mmCIF file of C-alpha atoms in Angstrom:
data_model
loop_
_atom_site.group_PDB
_atom_site.id
_atom_site.type_symbol
_atom_site.label_atom_id
_atom_site.label_comp_id
_atom_site.label_asym_id
_atom_site.label_seq_id
_atom_site.Cartn_x
_atom_site.Cartn_y
_atom_site.Cartn_z
ATOM 1 C CA UNK A 195 -40.184 110.681 -19.324
ATOM 2 C CA UNK A 196 -42.357 112.403 -16.726
ATOM 3 C CA UNK A 197 -40.688 113.914 -13.698
ATOM 4 C CA UNK A 198 -41.010 111.610 -10.659
ATOM 5 C CA UNK A 199 -40.628 114.440 -8.137
ATOM 6 C CA UNK A 200 -44.221 115.122 -6.966
ATOM 7 C CA UNK A 201 -43.453 118.751 -6.118
ATOM 8 C CA UNK A 202 -42.062 119.465 -9.573
ATOM 9 C CA UNK A 203 -45.064 117.717 -11.122
ATOM 10 C CA UNK A 204 -47.342 120.107 -9.187
ATOM 11 C CA UNK A 205 -45.390 123.114 -10.479
ATOM 12 C CA UNK A 206 -45.510 121.752 -14.037
ATOM 13 C CA UNK A 207 -49.231 120.905 -13.838
ATOM 14 C CA UNK A 208 -50.204 124.473 -12.902
ATOM 15 C CA UNK A 209 -47.516 126.363 -14.808
ATOM 16 C CA UNK A 210 -49.897 127.927 -17.335
ATOM 17 C CA UNK A 211 -52.765 128.460 -14.905
ATOM 18 C CA UNK A 212 -53.938 132.067 -14.508
ATOM 19 C CA UNK A 213 -52.213 133.730 -11.518
ATOM 20 C CA UNK A 214 -55.475 134.138 -9.579
ATOM 21 C CA UNK A 215 -56.309 130.427 -9.814
ATOM 22 C CA UNK A 216 -52.824 128.944 -9.362
ATOM 23 C CA UNK A 217 -52.335 129.396 -5.560
ATOM 24 C CA UNK A 218 -55.463 127.499 -4.447
ATOM 25 C CA UNK A 219 -54.784 124.687 -6.912
ATOM 26 C CA UNK A 220 -51.136 124.385 -5.841
ATOM 27 C CA UNK A 221 -52.182 124.515 -2.179
ATOM 28 C CA UNK A 222 -54.642 121.669 -2.675
ATOM 29 C CA UNK A 223 -52.108 119.563 -4.589
ATOM 30 C CA UNK A 224 -49.365 120.119 -1.988
ATOM 31 C CA UNK A 225 -51.867 119.176 0.730
ATOM 32 C CA UNK A 226 -52.508 115.894 -1.049
ATOM 33 C CA UNK A 227 -48.775 115.086 -0.969
ATOM 34 C CA UNK A 228 -48.240 116.419 2.589
ATOM 35 C CA UNK A 229 -51.577 116.062 4.415
ATOM 36 C CA UNK A 230 -50.413 117.989 7.505
ATOM 37 C CA UNK A 231 -49.943 121.136 5.394
ATOM 38 C CA UNK A 232 -53.651 120.901 4.576
ATOM 39 C CA UNK A 233 -54.599 120.037 8.167
ATOM 40 C CA UNK A 234 -52.771 123.111 9.502
ATOM 41 C CA UNK A 235 -54.408 125.397 6.940
ATOM 42 C CA UNK A 236 -51.254 126.541 5.129
ATOM 43 C CA UNK A 237 -51.897 128.423 1.873
ATOM 44 C CA UNK A 238 -49.206 128.437 -0.839
ATOM 45 C CA UNK A 239 -48.973 131.925 -2.344
ATOM 46 C CA UNK A 240 -45.786 131.523 -4.432
ATOM 47 C CA UNK A 241 -44.374 128.254 -5.731
ATOM 48 C CA UNK A 242 -41.250 128.326 -7.889
ATOM 49 C CA UNK A 243 -37.864 126.585 -7.695
ATOM 50 C CA UNK A 244 -36.352 129.879 -6.493
ATOM 51 C CA UNK A 245 -39.066 131.144 -4.126
ATOM 52 C CA UNK A 246 -41.853 129.638 -2.052
ATOM 53 C CA UNK A 247 -44.183 131.746 0.074
ATOM 54 C CA UNK A 248 -46.746 130.195 2.387
ATOM 55 C CA UNK A 249 -49.390 131.970 4.487
ATOM 56 C CA UNK A 250 -51.071 130.874 7.680
ATOM 57 C CA UNK A 251 -54.115 132.786 8.892
ATOM 58 C CA UNK A 252 -54.610 133.432 12.581
ATOM 59 C CA UNK A 253 -57.428 131.029 13.349
ATOM 60 C CA UNK A 254 -58.542 130.269 16.886
ATOM 61 C CA UNK A 255 -57.495 126.615 16.569
ATOM 62 C CA UNK A 256 -53.905 127.811 16.023
ATOM 63 C CA UNK A 257 -53.821 130.239 18.971
ATOM 64 C CA UNK A 258 -51.450 130.239 21.871
ATOM 65 C CA UNK A 259 -52.590 131.316 25.328
ATOM 66 C CA UNK A 260 -52.249 135.004 24.310
ATOM 67 C CA UNK A 261 -54.407 134.758 21.187
ATOM 68 C CA UNK A 262 -51.553 134.920 18.698
ATOM 69 C CA UNK A 263 -50.288 132.202 16.428
ATOM 70 C CA UNK A 264 -48.746 129.353 18.412
ATOM 71 C CA UNK A 265 -44.963 128.978 18.161
ATOM 72 C CA UNK A 266 -45.355 125.461 16.760
ATOM 73 C CA UNK A 267 -47.633 126.789 13.999
ATOM 74 C CA UNK A 268 -45.038 129.426 13.107
ATOM 75 C CA UNK A 269 -42.288 126.797 13.044
ATOM 76 C CA UNK A 270 -44.490 124.668 10.767
ATOM 77 C CA UNK A 271 -44.863 127.628 8.426
ATOM 78 C CA UNK A 272 -41.064 128.083 8.312
ATOM 79 C CA UNK A 273 -40.613 124.357 7.699
ATOM 80 C CA UNK A 274 -43.199 124.324 4.933
ATOM 81 C CA UNK A 275 -41.740 127.245 2.958
ATOM 82 C CA UNK A 276 -38.130 126.079 3.212
ATOM 83 C CA UNK A 277 -38.985 122.443 2.640
ATOM 84 C CA UNK A 278 -41.012 123.160 -0.476
ATOM 85 C CA UNK A 279 -38.337 125.344 -2.064
ATOM 86 C CA UNK A 280 -35.814 122.533 -1.510
ATOM 87 C CA UNK A 281 -38.302 119.874 -2.654
ATOM 88 C CA UNK A 282 -38.845 121.739 -5.929
ATOM 89 C CA UNK A 283 -35.156 121.213 -6.691
ATOM 90 C CA UNK A 284 -34.247 117.732 -5.429
ATOM 91 C CA UNK A 285 -33.439 115.324 -8.231
ATOM 92 C CA UNK A 286 -35.791 112.493 -9.137
ATOM 93 C CA UNK A 287 -35.293 109.588 -6.776
ATOM 94 C CA UNK A 288 -34.337 111.750 -3.777
ATOM 95 C CA UNK A 289 -36.440 113.143 -0.931
ATOM 96 C CA UNK A 290 -35.907 116.164 1.338
ATOM 97 C CA UNK A 291 -35.521 115.676 5.091
ATOM 98 C CA UNK A 292 -35.377 118.390 7.732
ATOM 99 C CA UNK A 293 -32.147 118.140 9.737
ATOM 100 C CA UNK A 294 -32.081 121.238 11.957
ATOM 101 C CA UNK A 295 -34.273 124.219 12.721
ATOM 102 C CA UNK A 296 -33.020 127.477 14.247
ATOM 103 C CA UNK A 297 -35.987 129.762 14.838
ATOM 104 C CA UNK A 298 -36.027 133.196 16.478
ATOM 105 C CA UNK A 299 -39.349 134.716 17.534
ATOM 106 C CA UNK A 300 -38.787 138.451 17.052
ATOM 107 C CA UNK A 301 -42.288 139.933 17.355
ATOM 108 C CA UNK A 302 -45.729 138.703 18.408
ATOM 109 C CA UNK A 303 -47.766 137.231 15.536
ATOM 110 C CA UNK A 304 -51.275 138.649 15.999
ATOM 111 C CA UNK A 305 -52.641 138.199 12.489
ATOM 112 C CA UNK A 306 -51.907 136.179 9.371
ATOM 113 C CA UNK A 307 -48.243 135.376 8.785
ATOM 114 C CA UNK A 308 -46.401 134.817 5.515
ATOM 115 C CA UNK A 309 -43.191 132.783 5.299
ATOM 116 C CA UNK A 310 -40.914 133.284 2.331
ATOM 117 C CA UNK A 311 -37.912 131.118 1.506
ATOM 118 C CA UNK A 312 -35.635 131.675 -1.483
ATOM 119 C CA UNK A 313 -32.707 129.949 -3.111
ATOM 120 C CA UNK A 314 -30.148 131.516 -5.412
ATOM 121 C CA UNK A 315 -29.406 130.107 -8.859
ATOM 122 C CA UNK A 316 -26.193 128.603 -7.447
ATOM 123 C CA UNK A 317 -28.121 126.950 -4.618
ATOM 124 C CA UNK A 318 -30.739 125.469 -6.948
ATOM 125 C CA UNK A 319 -27.925 124.101 -9.123
ATOM 126 C CA UNK A 320 -26.236 122.631 -6.046
ATOM 127 C CA UNK A 321 -29.394 120.784 -5.013
ATOM 128 C CA UNK A 322 -30.263 119.597 -8.518
ATOM 129 C CA UNK A 323 -26.793 118.315 -9.333
ATOM 130 C CA UNK A 324 -26.463 115.680 -6.591
ATOM 131 C CA UNK A 325 -28.700 112.856 -5.356
ATOM 132 C CA UNK A 326 -27.444 113.443 -1.791
ATOM 133 C CA UNK A 327 -26.622 116.691 -0.022
ATOM 134 C CA UNK A 328 -27.463 119.336 2.528
ATOM 135 C CA UNK A 329 -28.313 123.044 2.424
ATOM 136 C CA UNK A 330 -29.196 125.761 4.946
ATOM 137 C CA UNK A 331 -32.213 127.831 3.905
ATOM 138 C CA UNK A 332 -33.095 131.157 5.494
ATOM 139 C CA UNK A 333 -36.718 132.096 6.039
ATOM 140 C CA UNK A 334 -38.482 135.236 7.198
ATOM 141 C CA UNK A 335 -42.026 135.329 8.519
ATOM 142 C CA UNK A 336 -43.851 138.646 8.217
ATOM 143 C CA UNK A 337 -47.406 139.934 8.235
ATOM 144 C CA UNK A 338 -48.653 139.783 4.608
ATOM 145 C CA UNK A 339 -48.995 143.578 4.426
ATOM 146 C CA UNK A 340 -45.927 144.496 6.523
ATOM 147 C CA UNK A 341 -42.198 143.863 6.160
ATOM 148 C CA UNK A 342 -41.597 143.680 9.914
ATOM 149 C CA UNK A 343 -39.950 140.344 10.710
ATOM 150 C CA UNK A 344 -42.028 138.381 13.172
ATOM 151 C CA UNK A 345 -39.974 135.190 13.002
ATOM 152 C CA UNK A 346 -36.596 134.522 11.410
ATOM 153 C CA UNK A 347 -34.954 131.202 10.926
ATOM 154 C CA UNK A 348 -32.458 128.999 9.220
ATOM 155 C CA UNK A 349 -33.480 125.446 8.505
ATOM 156 C CA UNK A 350 -31.019 122.860 7.281
ATOM 157 C CA UNK A 351 -32.396 120.388 4.796
ATOM 158 C CA UNK A 352 -30.799 117.220 3.507
ATOM 159 C CA UNK A 353 -31.901 115.333 0.457
ATOM 160 C CA UNK A 354 -31.358 111.606 0.334
ATOM 161 C CA UNK A 355 -31.939 108.932 -2.309
ATOM 162 C CA UNK A 356 -35.281 107.278 -1.610
ATOM 163 C CA UNK A 357 -33.676 103.820 -1.931
ATOM 164 C CA UNK A 358 -31.409 104.729 0.984
ATOM 165 C CA UNK A 359 -34.423 105.799 3.038
ATOM 166 C CA UNK A 360 -36.146 102.487 2.281
ATOM 167 C CA UNK A 361 -33.028 100.609 3.434
ATOM 168 C CA UNK A 362 -32.998 102.574 6.717
ATOM 169 C CA UNK A 363 -36.651 101.745 7.321
ATOM 170 C CA UNK A 364 -35.986 98.013 7.070
ATOM 171 C CA UNK A 365 -33.582 98.005 9.994
#
Protein backbone atom coordinates (compact mmCIF):
# COMPACT_ATOMS: atom_id res chain seq x y z
CA UNK A 1 0.00 0.00 0.00
CA UNK A 2 1.32 3.44 -0.93
CA UNK A 3 2.11 5.87 1.85
CA UNK A 4 -0.71 8.42 2.30
CA UNK A 5 1.55 11.05 3.87
CA UNK A 6 2.21 13.52 1.00
CA UNK A 7 5.56 14.60 2.46
CA UNK A 8 6.84 11.04 2.67
CA UNK A 9 5.60 10.41 -0.88
CA UNK A 10 7.71 13.39 -2.04
CA UNK A 11 10.79 11.98 -0.29
CA UNK A 12 10.15 8.53 -1.78
CA UNK A 13 9.50 9.91 -5.29
CA UNK A 14 12.87 11.69 -5.43
CA UNK A 15 14.93 9.27 -3.34
CA UNK A 16 17.09 8.05 -6.23
CA UNK A 17 17.32 11.40 -8.01
CA UNK A 18 20.85 12.75 -8.51
CA UNK A 19 21.80 15.15 -5.68
CA UNK A 20 22.02 18.17 -8.01
CA UNK A 21 18.48 17.66 -9.33
CA UNK A 22 16.73 16.59 -6.11
CA UNK A 23 16.41 19.99 -4.30
CA UNK A 24 14.53 21.83 -7.08
CA UNK A 25 12.21 18.87 -7.63
CA UNK A 26 11.48 18.50 -3.91
CA UNK A 27 10.97 22.27 -3.62
CA UNK A 28 8.43 22.24 -6.43
CA UNK A 29 6.58 19.24 -4.99
CA UNK A 30 6.46 20.74 -1.47
CA UNK A 31 5.16 23.98 -3.00
CA UNK A 32 2.33 22.05 -4.61
CA UNK A 33 1.30 20.66 -1.20
CA UNK A 34 1.88 23.96 0.67
CA UNK A 35 1.38 26.78 -1.86
CA UNK A 36 2.60 29.51 0.52
CA UNK A 37 6.06 27.90 0.63
CA UNK A 38 6.22 28.44 -3.13
CA UNK A 39 4.73 31.94 -2.90
CA UNK A 40 7.38 33.01 -0.36
CA UNK A 41 10.21 31.60 -2.47
CA UNK A 42 11.49 28.98 -0.01
CA UNK A 43 14.00 26.52 -1.48
CA UNK A 44 14.37 23.06 0.10
CA UNK A 45 18.06 22.15 0.24
CA UNK A 46 17.88 19.02 2.45
CA UNK A 47 14.84 16.80 2.91
CA UNK A 48 15.14 13.71 5.10
CA UNK A 49 13.20 12.40 8.10
CA UNK A 50 16.10 13.49 10.33
CA UNK A 51 17.04 16.84 8.77
CA UNK A 52 15.34 19.51 6.69
CA UNK A 53 17.13 22.63 5.50
CA UNK A 54 15.32 25.43 3.71
CA UNK A 55 16.82 28.59 2.18
CA UNK A 56 15.23 31.96 1.57
CA UNK A 57 17.05 34.46 -0.62
CA UNK A 58 17.00 38.14 0.26
CA UNK A 59 14.67 39.47 -2.40
CA UNK A 60 13.31 43.00 -2.33
CA UNK A 61 9.73 41.76 -1.92
CA UNK A 62 10.79 40.16 1.39
CA UNK A 63 12.60 43.23 2.77
CA UNK A 64 11.89 45.05 5.97
CA UNK A 65 12.35 48.81 6.22
CA UNK A 66 16.14 48.34 6.65
CA UNK A 67 16.63 46.20 3.55
CA UNK A 68 17.10 42.91 5.38
CA UNK A 69 14.80 39.94 5.45
CA UNK A 70 11.53 40.76 7.20
CA UNK A 71 10.98 39.11 10.60
CA UNK A 72 7.83 37.41 9.32
CA UNK A 73 9.80 35.89 6.42
CA UNK A 74 12.40 34.56 8.86
CA UNK A 75 9.67 33.10 11.07
CA UNK A 76 8.16 31.45 7.98
CA UNK A 77 11.53 29.90 7.20
CA UNK A 78 11.77 28.51 10.76
CA UNK A 79 8.21 27.19 10.51
CA UNK A 80 8.87 25.57 7.15
CA UNK A 81 12.02 23.70 8.20
CA UNK A 82 10.61 22.45 11.51
CA UNK A 83 7.21 21.65 10.07
CA UNK A 84 8.64 19.63 7.20
CA UNK A 85 10.92 17.55 9.43
CA UNK A 86 7.91 16.71 11.62
CA UNK A 87 5.68 16.13 8.58
CA UNK A 88 8.17 13.61 7.19
CA UNK A 89 7.58 11.50 10.30
CA UNK A 90 3.87 11.78 11.14
CA UNK A 91 2.00 8.53 10.64
CA UNK A 92 -0.45 8.09 7.79
CA UNK A 93 -3.78 9.62 8.70
CA UNK A 94 -2.30 12.38 10.88
CA UNK A 95 -1.36 15.98 10.06
CA UNK A 96 1.13 18.36 11.71
CA UNK A 97 -0.09 21.59 13.29
CA UNK A 98 2.05 24.40 14.66
CA UNK A 99 1.22 25.05 18.32
CA UNK A 100 3.82 27.57 19.52
CA UNK A 101 6.73 29.53 18.11
CA UNK A 102 9.55 31.00 20.21
CA UNK A 103 11.85 32.97 17.93
CA UNK A 104 14.90 35.04 18.88
CA UNK A 105 16.39 37.44 16.33
CA UNK A 106 20.10 37.39 17.15
CA UNK A 107 21.71 39.16 14.18
CA UNK A 108 20.51 41.16 11.18
CA UNK A 109 19.74 39.01 8.12
CA UNK A 110 21.25 40.92 5.18
CA UNK A 111 21.57 38.11 2.66
CA UNK A 112 20.15 34.65 2.03
CA UNK A 113 19.26 32.68 5.14
CA UNK A 114 19.23 28.92 5.67
CA UNK A 115 17.08 27.25 8.34
CA UNK A 116 18.01 23.78 9.51
CA UNK A 117 15.86 21.61 11.76
CA UNK A 118 16.85 18.13 12.93
CA UNK A 119 15.30 15.31 14.89
CA UNK A 120 17.12 12.53 16.69
CA UNK A 121 16.36 8.86 16.03
CA UNK A 122 14.42 8.78 19.32
CA UNK A 123 12.37 11.81 18.28
CA UNK A 124 11.53 10.36 14.86
CA UNK A 125 10.44 7.14 16.57
CA UNK A 126 8.30 9.13 19.01
CA UNK A 127 6.49 10.92 16.19
CA UNK A 128 6.05 7.81 14.04
CA UNK A 129 4.74 5.62 16.83
CA UNK A 130 1.61 7.60 17.75
CA UNK A 131 -1.25 9.09 15.73
CA UNK A 132 -1.44 12.02 18.19
CA UNK A 133 1.35 13.87 19.96
CA UNK A 134 3.50 16.93 20.38
CA UNK A 135 7.20 17.73 20.01
CA UNK A 136 9.43 20.80 20.39
CA UNK A 137 11.84 21.25 17.48
CA UNK A 138 14.84 23.56 17.61
CA UNK A 139 15.88 25.51 14.54
CA UNK A 140 18.83 27.70 13.68
CA UNK A 141 18.89 30.20 10.84
CA UNK A 142 22.30 31.10 9.45
CA UNK A 143 23.77 32.60 6.30
CA UNK A 144 24.40 29.68 3.88
CA UNK A 145 28.17 30.24 3.98
CA UNK A 146 28.48 31.22 7.66
CA UNK A 147 27.71 29.45 10.94
CA UNK A 148 26.77 32.66 12.75
CA UNK A 149 23.25 32.27 14.14
CA UNK A 150 20.98 34.97 12.80
CA UNK A 151 17.76 33.57 14.26
CA UNK A 152 17.21 30.79 16.78
CA UNK A 153 13.95 29.23 17.74
CA UNK A 154 11.97 26.42 19.21
CA UNK A 155 8.69 25.56 17.57
CA UNK A 156 6.25 23.14 19.12
CA UNK A 157 4.39 20.95 16.68
CA UNK A 158 1.44 18.69 17.34
CA UNK A 159 0.24 15.98 15.04
CA UNK A 160 -3.41 15.08 15.04
CA UNK A 161 -5.49 12.43 13.26
CA UNK A 162 -7.04 14.01 10.18
CA UNK A 163 -10.46 12.59 11.14
CA UNK A 164 -10.27 14.60 14.36
CA UNK A 165 -9.44 17.74 12.38
CA UNK A 166 -12.43 17.13 10.11
CA UNK A 167 -14.68 16.78 13.17
CA UNK A 168 -13.39 20.10 14.56
CA UNK A 169 -14.10 21.83 11.26
CA UNK A 170 -17.75 20.77 11.33
CA UNK A 171 -18.46 22.60 14.57
